[in-house]
CSV table of C-alpha atoms in Angstrom, one decimal:
chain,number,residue,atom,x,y,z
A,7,UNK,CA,62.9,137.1,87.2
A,8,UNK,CA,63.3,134.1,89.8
A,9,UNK,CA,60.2,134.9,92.2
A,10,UNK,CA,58.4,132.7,94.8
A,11,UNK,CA,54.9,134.1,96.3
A,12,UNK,CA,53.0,133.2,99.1
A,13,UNK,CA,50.2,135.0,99.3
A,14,UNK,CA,48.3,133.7,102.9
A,15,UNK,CA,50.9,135.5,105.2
A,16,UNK,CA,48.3,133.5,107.7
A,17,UNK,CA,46.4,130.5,107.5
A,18,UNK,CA,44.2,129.4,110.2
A,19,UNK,CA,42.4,126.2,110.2
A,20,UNK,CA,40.7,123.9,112.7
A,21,UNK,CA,42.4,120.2,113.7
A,22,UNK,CA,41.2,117.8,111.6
A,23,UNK,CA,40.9,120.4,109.0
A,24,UNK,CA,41.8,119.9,105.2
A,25,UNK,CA,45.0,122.5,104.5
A,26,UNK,CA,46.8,124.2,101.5
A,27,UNK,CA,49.1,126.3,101.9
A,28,UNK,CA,49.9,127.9,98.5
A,29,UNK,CA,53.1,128.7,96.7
A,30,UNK,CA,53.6,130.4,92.8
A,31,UNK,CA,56.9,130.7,91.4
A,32,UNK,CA,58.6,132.9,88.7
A,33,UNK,CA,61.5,130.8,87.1
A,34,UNK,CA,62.6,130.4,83.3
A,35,UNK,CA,64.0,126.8,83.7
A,36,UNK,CA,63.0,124.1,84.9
A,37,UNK,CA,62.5,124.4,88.7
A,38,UNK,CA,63.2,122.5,92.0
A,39,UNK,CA,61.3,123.2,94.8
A,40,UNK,CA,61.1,122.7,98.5
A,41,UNK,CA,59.3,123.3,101.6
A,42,UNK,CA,61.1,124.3,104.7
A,43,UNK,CA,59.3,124.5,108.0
A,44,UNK,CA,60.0,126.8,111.5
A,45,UNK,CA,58.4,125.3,114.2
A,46,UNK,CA,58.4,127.6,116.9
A,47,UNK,CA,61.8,128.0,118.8
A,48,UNK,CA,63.2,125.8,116.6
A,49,UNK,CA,65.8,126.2,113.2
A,50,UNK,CA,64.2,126.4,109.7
A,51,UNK,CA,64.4,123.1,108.3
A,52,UNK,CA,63.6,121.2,105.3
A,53,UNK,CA,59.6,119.4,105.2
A,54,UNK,CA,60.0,118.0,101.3
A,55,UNK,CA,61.5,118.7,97.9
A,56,UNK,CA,59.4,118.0,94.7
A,57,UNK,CA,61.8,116.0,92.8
A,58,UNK,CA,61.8,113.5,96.0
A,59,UNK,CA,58.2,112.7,95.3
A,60,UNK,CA,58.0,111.9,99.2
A,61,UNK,CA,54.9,112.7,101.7
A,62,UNK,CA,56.2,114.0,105.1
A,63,UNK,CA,54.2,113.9,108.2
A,64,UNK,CA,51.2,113.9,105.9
A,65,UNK,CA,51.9,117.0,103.9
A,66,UNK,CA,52.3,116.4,100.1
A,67,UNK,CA,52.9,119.1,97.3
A,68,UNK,CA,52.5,118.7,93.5
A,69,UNK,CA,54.3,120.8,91.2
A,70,UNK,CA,52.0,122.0,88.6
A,71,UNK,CA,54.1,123.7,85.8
A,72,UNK,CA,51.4,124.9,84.1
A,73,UNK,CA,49.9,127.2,87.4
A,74,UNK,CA,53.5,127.7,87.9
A,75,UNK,CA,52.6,126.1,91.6
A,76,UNK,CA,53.4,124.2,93.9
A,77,UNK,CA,50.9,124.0,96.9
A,78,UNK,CA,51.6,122.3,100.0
A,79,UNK,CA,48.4,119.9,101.5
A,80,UNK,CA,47.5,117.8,104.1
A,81,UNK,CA,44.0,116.2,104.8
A,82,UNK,CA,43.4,116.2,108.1
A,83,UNK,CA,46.0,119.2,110.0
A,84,UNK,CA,47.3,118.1,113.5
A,85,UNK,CA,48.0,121.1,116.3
A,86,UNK,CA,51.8,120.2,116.1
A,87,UNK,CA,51.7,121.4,112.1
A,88,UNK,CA,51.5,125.2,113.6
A,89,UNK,CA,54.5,126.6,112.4
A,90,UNK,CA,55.8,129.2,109.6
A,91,UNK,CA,56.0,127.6,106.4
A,92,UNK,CA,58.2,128.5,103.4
A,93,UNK,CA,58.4,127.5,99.6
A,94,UNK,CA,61.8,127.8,98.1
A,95,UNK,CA,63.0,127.7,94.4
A,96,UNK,CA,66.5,126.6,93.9
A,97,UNK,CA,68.0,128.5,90.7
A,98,UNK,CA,71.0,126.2,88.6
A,99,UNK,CA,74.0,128.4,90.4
A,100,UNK,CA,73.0,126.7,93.4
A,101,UNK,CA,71.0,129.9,95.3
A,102,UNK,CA,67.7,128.8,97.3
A,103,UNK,CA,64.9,131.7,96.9
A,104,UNK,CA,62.2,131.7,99.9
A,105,UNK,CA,58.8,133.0,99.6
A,106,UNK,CA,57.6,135.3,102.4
A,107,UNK,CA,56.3,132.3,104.2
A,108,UNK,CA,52.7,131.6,105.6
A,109,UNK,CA,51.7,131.2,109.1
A,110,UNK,CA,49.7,128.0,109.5
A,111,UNK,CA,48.3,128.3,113.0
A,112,UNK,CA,45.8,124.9,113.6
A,113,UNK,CA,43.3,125.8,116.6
A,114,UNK,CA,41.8,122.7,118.8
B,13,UNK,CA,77.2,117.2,115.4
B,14,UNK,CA,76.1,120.1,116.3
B,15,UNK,CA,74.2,121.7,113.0
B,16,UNK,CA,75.5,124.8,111.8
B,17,UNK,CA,76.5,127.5,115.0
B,18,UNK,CA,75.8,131.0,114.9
B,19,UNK,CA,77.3,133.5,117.1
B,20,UNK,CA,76.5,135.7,118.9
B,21,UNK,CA,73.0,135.2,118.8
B,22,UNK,CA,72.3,138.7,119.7
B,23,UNK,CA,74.1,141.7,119.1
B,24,UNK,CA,73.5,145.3,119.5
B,25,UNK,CA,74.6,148.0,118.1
B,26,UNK,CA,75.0,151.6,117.7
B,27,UNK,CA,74.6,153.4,114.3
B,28,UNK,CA,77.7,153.8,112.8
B,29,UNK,CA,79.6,150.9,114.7
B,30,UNK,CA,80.3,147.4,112.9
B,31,UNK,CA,78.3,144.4,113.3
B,32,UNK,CA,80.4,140.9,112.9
B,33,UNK,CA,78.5,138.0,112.7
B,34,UNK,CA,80.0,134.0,112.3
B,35,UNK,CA,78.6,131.0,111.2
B,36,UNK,CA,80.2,127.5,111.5
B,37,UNK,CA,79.2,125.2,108.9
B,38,UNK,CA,78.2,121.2,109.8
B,39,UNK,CA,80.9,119.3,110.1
B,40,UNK,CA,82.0,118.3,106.3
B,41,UNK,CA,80.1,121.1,104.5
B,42,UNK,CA,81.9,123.3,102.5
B,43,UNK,CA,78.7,126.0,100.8
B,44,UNK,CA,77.3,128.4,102.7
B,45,UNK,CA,74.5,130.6,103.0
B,46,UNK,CA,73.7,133.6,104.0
B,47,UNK,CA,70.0,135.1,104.3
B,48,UNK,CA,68.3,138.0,105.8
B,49,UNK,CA,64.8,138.4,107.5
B,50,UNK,CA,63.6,142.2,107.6
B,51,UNK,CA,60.1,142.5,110.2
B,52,UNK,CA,57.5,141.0,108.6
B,53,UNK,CA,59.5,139.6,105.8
B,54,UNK,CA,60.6,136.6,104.2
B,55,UNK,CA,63.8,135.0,104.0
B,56,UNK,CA,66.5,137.3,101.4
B,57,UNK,CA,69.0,135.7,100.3
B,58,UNK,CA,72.2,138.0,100.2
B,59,UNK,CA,75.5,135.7,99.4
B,60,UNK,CA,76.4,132.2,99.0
B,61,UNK,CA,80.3,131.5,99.6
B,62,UNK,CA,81.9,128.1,98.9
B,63,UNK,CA,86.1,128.0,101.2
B,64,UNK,CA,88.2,131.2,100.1
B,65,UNK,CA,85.4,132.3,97.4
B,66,UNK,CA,82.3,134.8,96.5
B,67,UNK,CA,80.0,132.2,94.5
B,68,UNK,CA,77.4,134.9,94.3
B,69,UNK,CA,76.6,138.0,96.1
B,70,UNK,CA,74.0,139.5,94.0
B,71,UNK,CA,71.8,139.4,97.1
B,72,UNK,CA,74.5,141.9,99.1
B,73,UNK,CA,73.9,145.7,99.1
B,74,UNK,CA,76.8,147.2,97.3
B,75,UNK,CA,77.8,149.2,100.0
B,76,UNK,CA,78.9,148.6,103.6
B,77,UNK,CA,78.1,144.7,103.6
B,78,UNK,CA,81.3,142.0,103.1
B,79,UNK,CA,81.6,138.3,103.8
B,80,UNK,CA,83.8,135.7,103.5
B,81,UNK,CA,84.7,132.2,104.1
B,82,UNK,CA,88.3,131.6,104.8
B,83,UNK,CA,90.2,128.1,104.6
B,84,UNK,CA,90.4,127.8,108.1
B,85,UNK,CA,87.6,129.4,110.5
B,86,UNK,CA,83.8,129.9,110.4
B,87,UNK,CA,82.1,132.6,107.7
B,88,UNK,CA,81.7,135.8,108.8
B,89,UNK,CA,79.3,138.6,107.6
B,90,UNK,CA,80.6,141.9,108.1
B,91,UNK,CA,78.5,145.5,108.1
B,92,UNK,CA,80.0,148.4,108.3
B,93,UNK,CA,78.9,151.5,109.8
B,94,UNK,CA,75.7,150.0,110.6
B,95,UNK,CA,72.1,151.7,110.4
B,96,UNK,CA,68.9,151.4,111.6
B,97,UNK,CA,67.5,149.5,108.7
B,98,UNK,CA,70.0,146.7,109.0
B,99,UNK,CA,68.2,145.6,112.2
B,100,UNK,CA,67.3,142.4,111.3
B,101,UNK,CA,67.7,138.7,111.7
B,102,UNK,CA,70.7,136.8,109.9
B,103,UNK,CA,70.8,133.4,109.3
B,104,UNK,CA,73.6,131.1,108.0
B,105,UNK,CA,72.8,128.0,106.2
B,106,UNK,CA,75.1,125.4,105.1
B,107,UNK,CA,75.3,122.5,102.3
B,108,UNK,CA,77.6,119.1,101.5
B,109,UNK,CA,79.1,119.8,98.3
B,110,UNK,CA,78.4,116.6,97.1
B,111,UNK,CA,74.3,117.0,97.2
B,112,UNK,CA,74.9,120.0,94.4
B,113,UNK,CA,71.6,121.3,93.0
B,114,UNK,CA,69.0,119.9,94.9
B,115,UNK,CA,71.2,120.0,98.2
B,116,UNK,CA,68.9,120.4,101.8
B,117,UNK,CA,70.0,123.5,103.3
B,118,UNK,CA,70.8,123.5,106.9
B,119,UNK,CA,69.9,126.3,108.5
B,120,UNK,CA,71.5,127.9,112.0
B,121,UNK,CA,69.7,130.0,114.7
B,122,UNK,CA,70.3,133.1,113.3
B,123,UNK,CA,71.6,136.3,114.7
B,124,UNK,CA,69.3,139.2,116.2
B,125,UNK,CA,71.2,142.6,114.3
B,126,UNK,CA,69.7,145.6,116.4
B,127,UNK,CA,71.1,149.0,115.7
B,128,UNK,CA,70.1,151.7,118.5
């Protein structure tokens, strides 16, 4: 079964703060994953994608096949990272699969 | 351009009515995406449509739910004889064909179902 878990449905941290926000996934083949973003009043957009390597806005994520993970991190979280956060697997036909999401809230 | 449009944004209903909701892709896409987002739940994915065809639809409940993507138009999700549990959000998503697997999805502003 293609599965993604988060299982923080909130994360609260102070600024300056080292964050993880965690992310398993179920897949039988070899995955591609992403993390999408919702700041608030605003659409659900894309923060990174594993096979792009890349560091956005300070948030990096690993995929480690072996824990079946892929965690997102950032050293130091700013007050403008408070927004829902979603992992995504994206099967071969093309379908994107969303984890409940996790509610990063960074306090001053 | 103006991302992928969602209309109407909010839209009440009675049980038993239908519920028609569009989604206009970005300008050159072609895939799109449909989701769902039950209270205090995640994203569910329910049918991806490509112009004038059903790519998959295993996320649709067999009954009373259809949606299409014609040649000419925006993608619309249709419920039938709505009920209480389809009260949810809907949101549309949309890809280039040419980014294939590992294609960003670009997401609208969903739609607010609420069945009285």
């Amino acid at each position: 079964a293609q599965r993604v878990t988060q299982p923080e449905k909130l994360l609260s941290v102070f600024k300056g703060a080292p964050v993880e926000l965690k992310c398993n996934y179920s897949y039988s083949g070899s995955p591609e994953l992403f993390w999408y973003v919702q700041y608030s009043r605003q659409r659900l957009q894309l923060l990174l994608r594993h096979i792009s390597r890349e560091s956005i806005k300070g948030f990096t994520a690993d995929l480690n096949k072996g824990e079946t993970s892929f965690h997102l991190k950032k050293p130091f979280a700013q007050e403008e990272d408070s927004a829902m956060y979603y992992c995504a697997l994206a099967n071969q036909g093309g379908k994107l699969i969303f984890g409940q999401g996790t509610e990063l809230s960074v306090k001053p | 351009n103006a991302g992928v449009m969602q209309n109407p944004r909010h839209l009440v209903r009675r049980r038993g009515q239908e519920a028609r909701l569009r989604c206009s892709p970005m300008k050159g896409h072609s895939h799109v995406y449909w989701y769902r987002q039950l209270p205090e739940e995640g994203l569910k994915f329910m049918v991806y449509l490509q112009k004038e065809n059903i790519i998959d639809e295993s996320g649709m409940p067999k009954e009373r739910f259809s949606a299409e993507f014609p040649k000419e138009g925006p993608s619309i999700l249709r419920i039938q004889q709505v009920v209480r549990g389809d009260s949810a959000a809907y949101f549309c998503a949309s890809s280039s064909p040419g980014q294939g697997f590992f294609g960003e999805l670009f997401f609208g502003e969903g739609s607010r179902l609420t069945v009285l």
